[in-house]
C-alpha cells in the first residue's frame, strides 16, 4: 500500500456529503471528517478532555501553507492545536528533503519523541517531501515505530481517511501517491495569521534543475484556476487580511499548463481591484521566465511590494549550464538591469549554492562578481548538498571540503557587508511597517516588515499585530532595522 499509482486529471472540488458512510462504498472527504469528529466528541463527553495535535514544520513556504491545510483538517475533525512545547495526542511532521541536514534533523526529532509517544499513548503522522522517497518510507517503517501514518505531497487531502483507517484498524497506514493528481480545491484551512496569508497559485515544477529534488517529490506544474485564486483572496480581504504572498516553486510559469499566456501578470492586475489588500508579494521567480510584461505589472500595480526574490544559484555560466538553469551570468545581469530600470526602489534577494561539483576558482569569482554587481538586500547561501535521485548527485565532488568552506565564508562576508551598507541607508528614515506582533528575540519590542521585506524591530505604544504603521529607523544591521514610533496609517 506504500507507493500508490494514480492518474493525473483535472482539478476537482470536495463534495458535500451525499449520505451516510458507505454510500456507494465511497465516502466523501467530509464524511471521513465527520466520522473522526464524532469519535472525538464521544471521547470528550466520556473524559472531559479534547484530543490535541501539534505540527512540526520543516522547509519552505509551501510546507508552511500545507501545514495550514493539515491544521484545518485536524481542527474540523475535532482536534485542538497546542504549541510545540505541550504534549499532544497527534504530532504531525511536515518534512523537507531539499538538504541532507534537514533530513537528518527530522529523523533525530522523530526518534527523540519515542519515549513521549509511549508514555502518553500519542503517535506521529509523517508527511511532506521526504515521504515521496521510497527509501525514506522504508527507513521509517523499520526504525521509527512511533510513526503510525505516512502520506506524501500528492495526497494531503486523504488525511481524514487515513486517520480513520488507523484509528479503527489499529494498524499503521502508509499511503504515498506516486504521481501528482488533480488540484484539490476547498480543503479546510487554519491560517496562522489573520493579517497576512500564503496563497498557493501553482503546484509542482517542470524545471528539473540538476541538483533539485523538488520536481521529483512535488510533481509537474499544475496551476490553480484564476477565479479560485481570486475568490480565496477576496474572502481573505473580507476577513481583514492585508498582505498576501502568492506561492509556487516557479510563480512565473503560472498558467502555462492551462495554455494561458501572461496569466501571472493578469493575476497581479486583478488583485489590484480587491479592496482591503494592501500588499502583494510572490515567490519564487525563475529568472528564465520573468517576462517584460510581468516587470510592467510589478511597476504598475501599487499593491505589489518592491521586493523580488530572484535566485541566481551561481554566477558562472558554465556551472549554470551544469545546473540546467537555462540562463547565463550575462542574461541574469541584463534581467536585473531591466528590473532596476523599471522599478528603481526594488529590493532584490536571492539563493546561492557554493561548491557545486566542478566549480573552479574562476567560477566562484563569477559568483562573487554577481553579488557585487547586483547588491542583494539578502541572500540564502548554501553549500551544495547532493540529493539522491537527481542528475547532479551522480557528479563526482572534486572540491575539497576545506576549499568549499573557505569560499562559503568569503561569500557570506561579502554579502553581509553589502547588506549592512544597504541597511544603513535606512537610518534616519521613516518606513512603512506591517506589524507581525512581539519580536521573537525581545518581547518588549514589536516586529514587522517593510514593503521591501526588511525586518524591523521597534518600540511603540498602542500598536497591535496587523497594524500598518510608520516607524523611524534609528539603527540598522545586515538583517534588521531598529526603530521607534509607530504612527498609524490612515
Ligand atoms: S526551479 Fe529548479 S530549483 Fe526551483 S523548484 Fe524547480 S527544479 Fe527546484
Short mmCIF file of C-alpha atoms and ligand atoms in Angstrom, two decimals:
data_model
loop_
_atom_site.label_atom_id
_atom_site.label_comp_id
_atom_site.label_asym_id
_atom_site.label_seq_id
_atom_site.Cartn_x
_atom_site.Cartn_y
_atom_site.Cartn_z
CA UNK A 1 0.00 0.00 0.00
CA UNK A 2 3.01 2.29 0.25
CA UNK A 3 3.56 3.96 -3.09
CA UNK A 4 0.26 4.12 -4.95
CA UNK A 5 -0.06 4.68 -8.67
CA UNK A 6 -2.65 7.26 -9.60
CA UNK A 7 -3.74 9.11 -12.70
CA UNK A 8 -3.33 12.80 -13.23
CA UNK A 9 -6.52 14.58 -14.27
CA UNK A 10 -8.47 17.78 -13.96
CA UNK A 11 -8.97 19.66 -10.72
CA UNK A 12 -11.82 18.54 -8.53
CA UNK A 13 -13.80 20.03 -5.72
CA UNK A 14 -14.59 18.34 -2.47
CA UNK A 15 -18.23 17.36 -2.49
CA UNK A 16 -20.62 17.82 0.36
CA UNK A 17 -21.67 14.51 1.98
CA UNK A 18 -24.33 12.75 -0.05
CA UNK A 19 -25.40 10.30 2.59
CA UNK A 20 -24.10 8.11 5.38
CA UNK A 21 -20.79 6.25 5.48
CA UNK A 22 -20.54 3.54 2.93
CA UNK A 23 -22.88 5.09 0.34
CA UNK A 24 -21.69 3.60 -2.96
CA UNK A 25 -18.76 2.25 -0.94
CA UNK A 26 -17.03 5.59 -1.47
CA UNK A 27 -17.37 8.01 1.43
CA UNK A 28 -16.64 11.62 0.60
CA UNK A 29 -13.96 13.74 2.26
CA UNK A 30 -16.45 15.38 4.62
CA UNK A 31 -17.83 12.01 5.68
CA UNK A 32 -14.41 10.86 6.87
CA UNK A 33 -14.06 14.18 8.69
CA UNK A 34 -17.45 13.70 10.32
CA UNK A 35 -16.63 10.15 11.41
CA UNK A 36 -13.49 11.25 13.26
CA UNK A 37 -15.24 14.30 14.69
CA UNK A 38 -17.98 12.06 16.12
CA UNK A 39 -15.34 9.85 17.72
CA UNK A 40 -13.59 12.87 19.22
CA UNK A 41 -16.90 14.25 20.53
CA UNK A 42 -17.63 10.90 22.19
CA UNK A 43 -14.13 10.94 23.74
CA UNK A 44 -14.72 14.45 25.11
CA UNK A 45 -18.12 13.52 26.56
CA UNK A 46 -16.59 10.48 28.23
CA UNK A 47 -13.38 12.02 29.59
CA UNK A 48 -13.97 15.76 29.66
CA UNK A 49 -10.77 16.15 27.59
CA UNK A 50 -10.10 17.14 23.98
CA UNK A 51 -7.68 15.33 21.70
CA UNK A 52 -4.73 17.60 20.91
CA UNK A 53 -2.41 17.98 17.92
CA UNK A 54 0.75 19.91 17.11
CA UNK A 55 2.68 20.40 13.88
CA UNK A 56 6.45 20.47 13.35
CA UNK A 57 7.20 22.23 10.06
CA UNK A 58 10.47 21.93 8.16
CA UNK A 59 11.47 23.55 4.87
CA UNK A 60 9.90 26.15 2.66
CA UNK A 61 6.75 28.28 2.49
CA UNK A 62 4.95 25.54 0.53
CA UNK A 63 5.23 23.37 3.63
CA UNK A 64 4.01 26.25 5.81
CA UNK A 65 0.98 26.56 3.55
CA UNK A 66 0.38 22.77 3.50
CA UNK A 67 0.57 22.80 7.30
CA UNK A 68 -2.30 25.28 7.42
CA UNK A 69 -4.42 22.83 5.44
CA UNK A 70 -3.42 19.95 7.72
CA UNK A 71 -4.26 22.09 10.77
CA UNK A 72 -7.59 22.99 9.13
CA UNK A 73 -8.49 19.33 8.54
CA UNK A 74 -7.49 18.27 12.07
CA UNK A 75 -9.45 21.16 13.60
CA UNK A 76 -12.53 20.23 11.55
CA UNK A 77 -12.10 16.67 12.85
CA UNK A 78 -12.39 17.94 16.42
CA UNK A 79 -8.72 18.08 17.43
CA UNK A 80 -7.36 21.13 19.23
CA UNK A 81 -4.00 22.63 18.26
CA UNK A 82 -1.41 23.13 21.01
CA UNK A 83 2.01 24.79 20.97
CA UNK A 84 5.12 22.72 20.30
CA UNK A 85 6.20 22.63 23.96
CA UNK A 86 2.93 20.97 25.08
CA UNK A 87 2.10 17.25 24.92
CA UNK A 88 -0.24 16.21 22.10
CA UNK A 89 -2.09 13.06 21.04
CA UNK A 90 -1.13 13.55 17.40
CA UNK A 91 2.21 15.03 16.31
CA UNK A 92 2.48 15.90 12.62
CA UNK A 93 5.87 16.22 10.92
CA UNK A 94 5.74 18.16 7.65
CA UNK A 95 9.12 17.20 6.22
CA UNK A 96 11.63 18.65 3.75
CA UNK A 97 14.22 16.81 1.65
CA UNK A 98 15.90 19.74 -0.08
CA UNK A 99 19.06 19.36 2.02
CA UNK A 100 20.59 16.38 3.73
CA UNK A 101 20.97 18.05 7.14
CA UNK A 102 17.21 18.84 7.21
CA UNK A 103 16.51 15.12 6.72
CA UNK A 104 18.89 14.13 9.50
CA UNK A 105 17.32 16.64 11.88
CA UNK A 106 13.86 15.24 11.14
CA UNK A 107 14.94 11.64 11.89
CA UNK A 108 16.52 12.96 15.11
CA UNK A 109 13.33 14.76 16.19
CA UNK A 110 11.10 11.77 15.43
CA UNK A 111 13.44 9.40 17.28
CA UNK A 112 13.60 11.69 20.30
CA UNK A 113 9.81 11.52 20.66
CA UNK A 114 9.61 7.72 21.05
CA UNK A 115 9.58 7.89 24.89
CA UNK A 116 6.94 10.65 24.93
CA UNK A 117 4.73 8.72 22.47
CA UNK A 118 4.93 5.56 24.56
CA UNK A 119 4.26 7.39 27.81
CA UNK A 120 1.28 9.44 26.53
CA UNK A 121 -0.16 6.97 24.01
CA UNK A 122 0.40 9.57 21.30
CA UNK A 123 1.58 8.94 17.73
CA UNK A 124 3.29 10.65 14.82
CA UNK A 125 2.00 11.42 11.33
CA UNK A 126 4.83 12.00 8.83
CA UNK A 127 4.12 13.75 5.53
CA UNK A 128 5.72 16.20 3.11
CA UNK A 129 8.51 15.95 0.54
CA UNK A 130 10.70 13.38 2.33
CA UNK A 131 7.86 10.87 2.28
CA UNK A 132 7.76 10.88 -1.54
CA UNK A 133 11.01 8.89 -1.46
CA UNK A 134 10.57 5.13 -1.04
CA UNK A 135 13.88 4.67 0.81
CA UNK A 136 12.69 7.16 3.45
CA UNK A 137 9.34 5.39 3.86
CA UNK A 138 11.16 2.06 4.32
CA UNK A 139 13.50 3.53 6.92
CA UNK A 140 10.54 4.97 8.84
CA UNK A 141 8.68 1.68 8.65
CA UNK A 142 11.64 -0.27 10.01
CA UNK A 143 13.14 2.08 12.54
CA UNK A 144 10.53 4.59 13.73
CA UNK A 145 7.60 2.67 15.19
CA UNK A 146 6.02 5.76 16.73
CA UNK A 147 5.15 6.91 13.19
CA UNK A 148 1.71 5.43 12.53
CA UNK A 149 0.57 7.33 9.42
CA UNK A 150 2.61 8.35 6.39
CA UNK A 151 1.35 10.24 3.34
CA UNK A 152 3.01 12.30 0.61
CA UNK A 153 2.71 15.67 -1.07
CA UNK A 154 0.11 14.47 -3.60
CA UNK A 155 -2.47 13.06 -1.17
CA UNK A 156 -2.70 15.53 1.70
CA UNK A 157 -6.49 15.56 1.28
CA UNK A 158 -6.66 11.84 2.18
CA UNK A 159 -5.59 12.56 5.79
CA UNK A 160 -9.11 12.13 7.29
CA UNK A 161 -9.49 8.76 5.58
CA UNK A 162 -6.02 7.58 6.63
CA UNK A 163 -6.64 8.71 10.19
CA UNK A 164 -9.98 6.87 10.25
CA UNK A 165 -8.30 3.70 8.95
CA UNK A 166 -5.56 3.89 11.59
CA UNK A 167 -7.92 4.65 14.49
CA UNK A 168 -10.38 1.89 13.59
CA UNK A 169 -7.88 -0.73 12.34
CA UNK A 170 -5.05 -0.01 14.83
CA UNK A 171 -2.56 -0.84 12.08
CA UNK A 172 -0.02 1.59 10.67
CA UNK A 173 -1.27 3.25 7.46
CA UNK A 174 1.39 4.22 4.92
CA UNK A 175 -0.03 5.64 1.69
CA UNK A 176 2.04 7.78 -0.65
CA UNK A 177 0.74 8.62 -4.13
CA UNK A 178 3.46 8.23 -6.70
CA UNK A 179 2.18 10.91 -9.09
CA UNK A 180 0.54 14.27 -8.74
CA UNK A 181 -3.22 14.27 -9.22
CA UNK A 182 -5.89 16.90 -9.56
CA UNK A 183 -5.65 20.29 -7.82
CA UNK A 184 -7.94 19.86 -4.83
CA UNK A 185 -9.95 22.98 -4.03
CA UNK A 186 -11.95 23.87 -0.93
CA UNK A 187 -9.95 21.99 1.67
CA UNK A 188 -10.34 23.42 5.17
CA UNK A 189 -7.60 25.78 6.29
CA UNK A 190 -6.49 27.13 9.66
CA UNK A 191 -4.44 30.23 8.90
CA UNK A 192 -1.50 31.07 11.15
CA UNK A 193 -2.14 34.81 10.87
CA UNK A 194 -5.14 36.97 10.11
CA UNK A 195 -3.29 40.00 8.73
CA UNK A 196 -1.20 38.09 6.19
CA UNK A 197 -1.63 34.86 4.26
CA UNK A 198 0.03 32.45 1.86
CA UNK A 199 -1.96 31.74 -1.30
CA UNK A 200 -0.76 28.87 -3.49
CA UNK A 201 -1.24 29.57 -7.17
CA UNK A 202 0.79 26.80 -8.82
CA UNK A 203 1.91 23.41 -7.55
CA UNK A 204 4.94 21.42 -8.71
CA UNK A 205 7.81 22.36 -11.01
CA UNK A 206 8.81 21.49 -14.59
CA UNK A 207 12.33 22.88 -14.50
CA UNK A 208 14.44 19.97 -13.29
CA UNK A 209 17.44 21.96 -12.15
CA UNK A 210 20.03 19.20 -11.95
CA UNK A 211 20.62 19.49 -8.18
CA UNK A 212 16.99 19.85 -7.12
CA UNK A 213 14.73 17.14 -5.74
CA UNK A 214 11.55 19.27 -5.83
CA UNK A 215 10.14 18.19 -9.24
CA UNK A 216 10.68 14.57 -8.17
CA UNK A 217 8.68 14.96 -4.95
CA UNK A 218 6.17 17.68 -5.82
CA UNK A 219 5.35 16.64 -9.40
CA UNK A 220 4.75 18.65 -12.57
CA UNK A 221 3.27 22.14 -12.69
CA UNK A 222 -0.45 22.46 -12.05
CA UNK A 223 -1.92 25.96 -11.93
CA UNK A 224 -5.00 26.79 -9.94
CA UNK A 225 -7.87 28.42 -11.80
CA UNK A 226 -7.51 32.22 -11.57
CA UNK A 227 -11.13 32.51 -10.39
CA UNK A 228 -10.42 30.16 -7.47
CA UNK A 229 -7.32 32.17 -6.53
CA UNK A 230 -9.18 35.50 -6.69
CA UNK A 231 -12.14 34.10 -4.73
CA UNK A 232 -9.74 32.94 -1.98
CA UNK A 233 -8.08 36.38 -1.83
CA UNK A 234 -11.47 38.16 -1.68
CA UNK A 235 -12.50 36.03 1.29
CA UNK A 236 -9.16 36.76 2.99
CA UNK A 237 -9.61 40.51 2.40
CA UNK A 238 -13.14 40.42 3.83
CA UNK A 239 -11.68 38.71 6.88
CA UNK A 240 -9.15 41.52 7.46
CA UNK A 241 -6.10 40.17 5.62
CA UNK A 242 -3.82 42.96 4.39
CA UNK A 243 -0.90 41.11 2.82
CA UNK A 244 -0.84 38.06 0.60
CA UNK A 245 2.11 36.10 -0.69
CA UNK A 246 1.41 34.19 -3.90
CA UNK A 247 3.25 30.89 -3.76
CA UNK A 248 4.69 28.47 -6.26
CA UNK A 249 8.01 26.77 -6.98
CA UNK A 250 8.00 28.98 -10.07
CA UNK A 251 5.21 31.57 -9.99
CA UNK A 252 6.34 32.99 -13.34
CA UNK A 253 5.05 29.92 -15.16
CA UNK A 254 1.59 30.27 -13.62
CA UNK A 255 -0.97 29.44 -16.30
CA UNK A 256 1.45 27.83 -18.79
CA UNK A 257 -0.06 24.38 -18.17
CA UNK A 258 -3.53 25.86 -18.83
CA UNK A 259 -2.36 27.33 -22.16
CA UNK A 260 -2.78 30.86 -20.75
CA UNK A 261 -0.08 33.39 -21.64
CA UNK A 262 0.94 36.01 -19.06
CA UNK A 263 -1.64 34.79 -16.57
CA UNK A 264 0.57 35.72 -13.62
CA UNK A 265 0.75 39.36 -14.73
CA UNK A 266 -3.03 39.33 -15.26
CA UNK A 267 -3.49 37.93 -11.75
CA UNK A 268 -1.48 40.83 -10.28
CA UNK A 269 -3.66 43.38 -12.12
CA UNK A 270 -6.83 41.63 -10.92
CA UNK A 271 -5.68 41.68 -7.27
CA UNK A 272 -5.26 45.47 -7.51
CA UNK A 273 -9.06 45.73 -7.50
CA UNK A 274 -9.57 43.73 -4.30
CA UNK A 275 -10.41 46.16 -1.53
CA UNK A 276 -8.57 45.63 1.75
CA UNK A 277 -5.44 44.00 0.34
CA UNK A 278 -2.55 46.45 0.84
CA UNK A 279 0.46 44.35 -0.08
CA UNK A 280 1.12 41.60 -2.61
CA UNK A 281 4.28 39.51 -2.57
CA UNK A 282 5.19 36.42 -4.55
CA UNK A 283 7.80 33.73 -4.57
CA UNK A 284 9.69 32.10 -6.14
CA UNK A 285 10.58 33.57 -9.53
CA UNK A 286 12.75 31.73 -12.03
CA UNK A 287 14.95 34.21 -13.96
CA UNK A 288 14.36 32.46 -17.29
CA UNK A 289 10.58 33.04 -17.02
CA UNK A 290 10.46 36.61 -15.71
CA UNK A 291 8.90 38.43 -18.66
CA UNK A 292 8.82 42.13 -19.52
CA UNK A 293 5.04 42.07 -19.14
CA UNK A 294 5.49 40.86 -15.56
CA UNK A 295 8.02 43.64 -14.85
CA UNK A 296 5.46 46.10 -16.25
CA UNK A 297 2.75 44.64 -13.99
CA UNK A 298 5.05 44.90 -10.94
CA UNK A 299 5.76 48.51 -11.82
CA UNK A 300 2.10 49.42 -12.45
CA UNK A 301 0.40 47.58 -9.59
CA UNK A 302 0.64 49.74 -6.48
CA UNK A 303 -0.08 46.84 -4.14
CA UNK A 304 2.84 44.74 -5.41
CA UNK A 305 5.69 45.21 -2.94
CA UNK A 306 9.08 46.48 -4.08
CA UNK A 307 10.77 43.18 -3.31
CA UNK A 308 11.73 40.37 -5.66
CA UNK A 309 13.32 37.05 -4.73
CA UNK A 310 15.30 36.04 -7.80
CA UNK A 311 17.60 33.05 -7.19
CA UNK A 312 20.74 33.02 -9.33
CA UNK A 313 22.48 30.00 -7.70
CA UNK A 314 25.84 30.52 -9.43
CA UNK A 315 27.50 33.42 -11.25
CA UNK A 316 29.29 31.11 -13.66
CA UNK A 317 27.53 30.43 -16.98
CA UNK A 318 29.45 27.14 -17.18
CA UNK A 319 28.11 25.98 -13.79
CA UNK A 320 24.63 27.33 -14.59
CA UNK A 321 24.59 25.06 -17.64
CA UNK A 322 25.57 22.07 -15.48
CA UNK A 323 22.78 23.08 -13.10
CA UNK A 324 20.30 23.18 -16.05
CA UNK A 325 19.22 26.68 -15.06
CA UNK A 326 18.78 27.86 -18.67
CA UNK A 327 20.17 31.37 -18.28
CA UNK A 328 23.70 32.77 -18.19
CA UNK A 329 25.53 35.21 -15.97
CA UNK A 330 25.05 37.85 -18.65
CA UNK A 331 21.32 37.28 -19.17
CA UNK A 332 20.76 37.31 -15.39
CA UNK A 333 22.58 40.64 -15.05
CA UNK A 334 20.66 42.06 -18.03
CA UNK A 335 17.39 41.00 -16.42
CA UNK A 336 18.39 42.69 -13.15
CA UNK A 337 19.21 45.88 -15.10
CA UNK A 338 15.77 45.85 -16.76
CA UNK A 339 14.06 45.34 -13.40
CA UNK A 340 16.06 48.14 -11.72
CA UNK A 341 15.39 50.50 -14.63
CA UNK A 342 11.65 49.89 -14.33
CA UNK A 343 11.48 49.81 -10.51
CA UNK A 344 14.47 51.74 -9.10
CA UNK A 345 13.46 51.14 -5.45
CA UNK A 346 13.29 47.34 -5.89
CA UNK A 347 14.94 45.21 -3.18
CA UNK A 348 16.41 42.01 -4.57
CA UNK A 349 17.09 38.82 -2.64
CA UNK A 350 18.49 35.56 -3.94
CA UNK A 351 19.65 31.97 -3.37
CA UNK A 352 23.26 30.94 -3.98
CA UNK A 353 24.88 27.49 -4.00
CA UNK A 354 28.60 27.20 -3.24
CA UNK A 355 30.70 24.17 -4.16
CA UNK A 356 28.65 22.66 -6.99
CA UNK A 357 30.80 19.79 -8.41
CA UNK A 358 33.39 21.17 -10.81
CA UNK A 359 33.19 24.76 -9.50
CA UNK A 360 36.62 26.34 -10.14
CA UNK A 361 38.18 29.43 -8.59
CA UNK A 362 37.09 31.39 -11.69
CA UNK A 363 33.52 30.08 -11.41
CA UNK A 364 33.37 31.15 -7.78
CA UNK A 365 34.80 34.58 -8.68
CA UNK A 366 31.89 34.94 -11.12
CA UNK A 367 29.50 34.29 -8.22
CA UNK A 368 31.19 37.00 -6.13
CA UNK A 369 31.05 39.30 -9.16
CA UNK A 370 27.26 38.90 -9.48
CA UNK A 371 26.83 39.55 -5.76
CA UNK A 372 28.86 42.76 -6.06
CA UNK A 373 27.15 43.95 -9.25
CA UNK A 374 23.55 43.32 -8.13
CA UNK A 375 23.74 44.38 -4.46
CA UNK A 376 21.26 41.97 -2.86
CA UNK A 377 19.38 43.00 0.28
CA UNK A 378 19.68 39.41 1.48
CA UNK A 379 20.86 36.05 0.18
CA UNK A 380 20.17 32.48 1.25
CA UNK A 381 23.56 30.87 0.82
CA UNK A 382 24.08 27.12 0.87
CA UNK A 383 26.88 24.65 0.49
CA UNK A 384 25.95 22.18 -2.27
CA UNK A 385 24.30 19.04 -0.86
CA UNK A 386 23.78 16.11 -3.28
CA UNK A 387 20.23 14.74 -3.30
CA UNK A 388 19.68 11.10 -4.17
CA UNK A 389 17.72 10.72 -7.42
CA UNK A 390 18.91 13.98 -9.02
CA UNK A 391 21.32 14.09 -12.01
CA UNK A 392 23.84 16.21 -10.07
CA UNK A 393 24.13 13.51 -7.38
CA UNK A 394 25.98 11.40 -9.97
CA UNK A 395 28.66 14.07 -10.44
CA UNK A 396 31.90 13.48 -8.61
CA UNK A 397 32.58 16.06 -5.92
CA UNK A 398 36.13 17.12 -6.76
CA UNK A 399 36.42 20.15 -4.48
CA UNK A 400 37.96 19.58 -1.02
CA UNK A 401 35.52 20.42 1.78
CA UNK A 402 38.01 22.94 3.27
CA UNK A 403 38.04 24.85 -0.02
CA UNK A 404 34.23 24.90 -0.15
CA UNK A 405 34.04 26.16 3.46
CA UNK A 406 36.56 28.93 2.71
CA UNK A 407 34.58 30.00 -0.39
CA UNK A 408 31.35 29.92 1.61
CA UNK A 409 32.83 32.15 4.32
CA UNK A 410 34.15 34.60 1.72
CA UNK A 411 30.71 34.82 0.11
CA UNK A 412 28.89 35.26 3.44
CA UNK A 413 31.33 38.01 4.48
CA UNK A 414 30.86 39.86 1.19
CA UNK A 415 27.08 39.58 1.25
CA UNK A 416 26.91 40.69 4.90
CA UNK A 417 28.99 43.76 4.09
CA UNK A 418 26.72 44.64 1.14
CA UNK A 419 23.52 44.03 3.14
CA UNK A 420 24.85 46.17 6.00
CA UNK A 421 25.68 49.05 3.65
CA UNK A 422 22.21 48.87 2.09
CA UNK A 423 20.57 48.71 5.54
CA UNK A 424 22.49 51.77 6.81
CA UNK A 425 20.72 53.86 4.16
CA UNK A 426 17.51 53.43 6.19
CA UNK A 427 18.95 55.15 9.28
CA UNK A 428 17.14 58.43 9.90
CA UNK A 429 14.31 57.49 7.53
CA UNK A 430 10.70 56.62 8.23
CA UNK A 431 9.43 53.30 6.81
CA UNK A 432 6.03 51.67 6.42
CA UNK A 433 5.78 48.51 8.53
CA UNK A 434 3.06 45.86 8.72
CA UNK A 435 3.22 44.64 12.32
CA UNK A 436 3.60 40.88 12.90
CA UNK A 437 3.47 41.07 16.72
CA UNK A 438 6.07 40.97 19.51
CA UNK A 439 9.67 40.46 18.41
CA UNK A 440 10.85 36.84 18.76
CA UNK A 441 14.12 37.89 20.43
CA UNK A 442 12.82 40.74 22.56
CA UNK A 443 9.15 40.56 23.57
CA UNK A 444 9.28 44.18 24.74
CA UNK A 445 9.65 45.23 21.12
CA UNK A 446 7.33 44.83 18.16
CA UNK A 447 8.38 43.36 14.90
CA UNK A 448 7.21 43.69 11.32
CA UNK A 449 8.31 44.02 7.70
CA UNK A 450 8.79 46.93 5.34
CA UNK A 451 7.32 46.69 1.85
CA UNK A 452 10.85 45.76 0.72
CA UNK A 453 10.66 42.85 3.21
CA UNK A 454 13.21 44.14 5.69
CA UNK A 455 12.68 43.04 9.28
CA UNK A 456 12.02 45.98 11.63
CA UNK A 457 12.09 45.77 15.43
CA UNK A 458 10.68 48.80 17.21
CA UNK A 459 9.18 50.17 20.38
CA UNK A 460 5.77 51.82 20.24
CA UNK A 461 2.63 52.41 22.29
CA UNK A 462 -0.87 51.36 21.25
CA UNK A 463 0.28 49.41 18.21
CA UNK A 464 -1.02 45.92 17.57
CA UNK A 465 -0.36 42.93 15.35
CA UNK A 466 -1.84 43.65 11.92
CA UNK A 467 -1.50 47.45 12.15
CA UNK A 468 0.25 49.29 9.33
CA UNK A 469 2.46 52.00 10.86
CA UNK A 470 5.32 54.36 10.10
CA UNK A 471 8.50 53.66 12.09
CA UNK A 472 11.53 55.96 12.42
CA UNK A 473 14.70 53.93 11.92
CA UNK A 474 17.46 54.68 14.39
CA UNK A 475 19.89 51.78 13.82
CA UNK A 476 20.47 49.21 11.10
CA UNK A 477 22.33 45.92 10.74
CA UNK A 478 22.63 43.46 7.86
CA UNK A 479 19.50 41.52 8.85
CA UNK A 480 17.36 44.03 10.80
CA UNK A 481 16.35 47.63 11.25
CA UNK A 482 15.65 49.08 14.67
CA UNK A 483 13.21 51.91 15.13
CA UNK A 484 10.78 53.77 17.30
CA UNK A 485 7.44 55.42 16.88
CA UNK A 486 4.73 53.61 15.11
CA UNK A 487 2.42 56.28 13.70
CA UNK A 488 -0.65 54.53 12.37
CA UNK A 489 -1.58 54.99 8.72
CA UNK A 490 -4.99 56.27 7.69
S1 LIG B 1 13.02 25.90 -10.41
FE1 LIG B 1 14.75 24.49 -10.14
S2 LIG B 1 15.42 24.87 -8.00
FE2 LIG B 1 13.34 25.70 -8.19
S3 LIG B 1 11.97 24.04 -7.55
FE3 LIG B 1 12.14 23.90 -9.79
S4 LIG B 1 13.81 22.44 -10.13
FE4 LIG B 1 13.98 23.12 -7.98
#
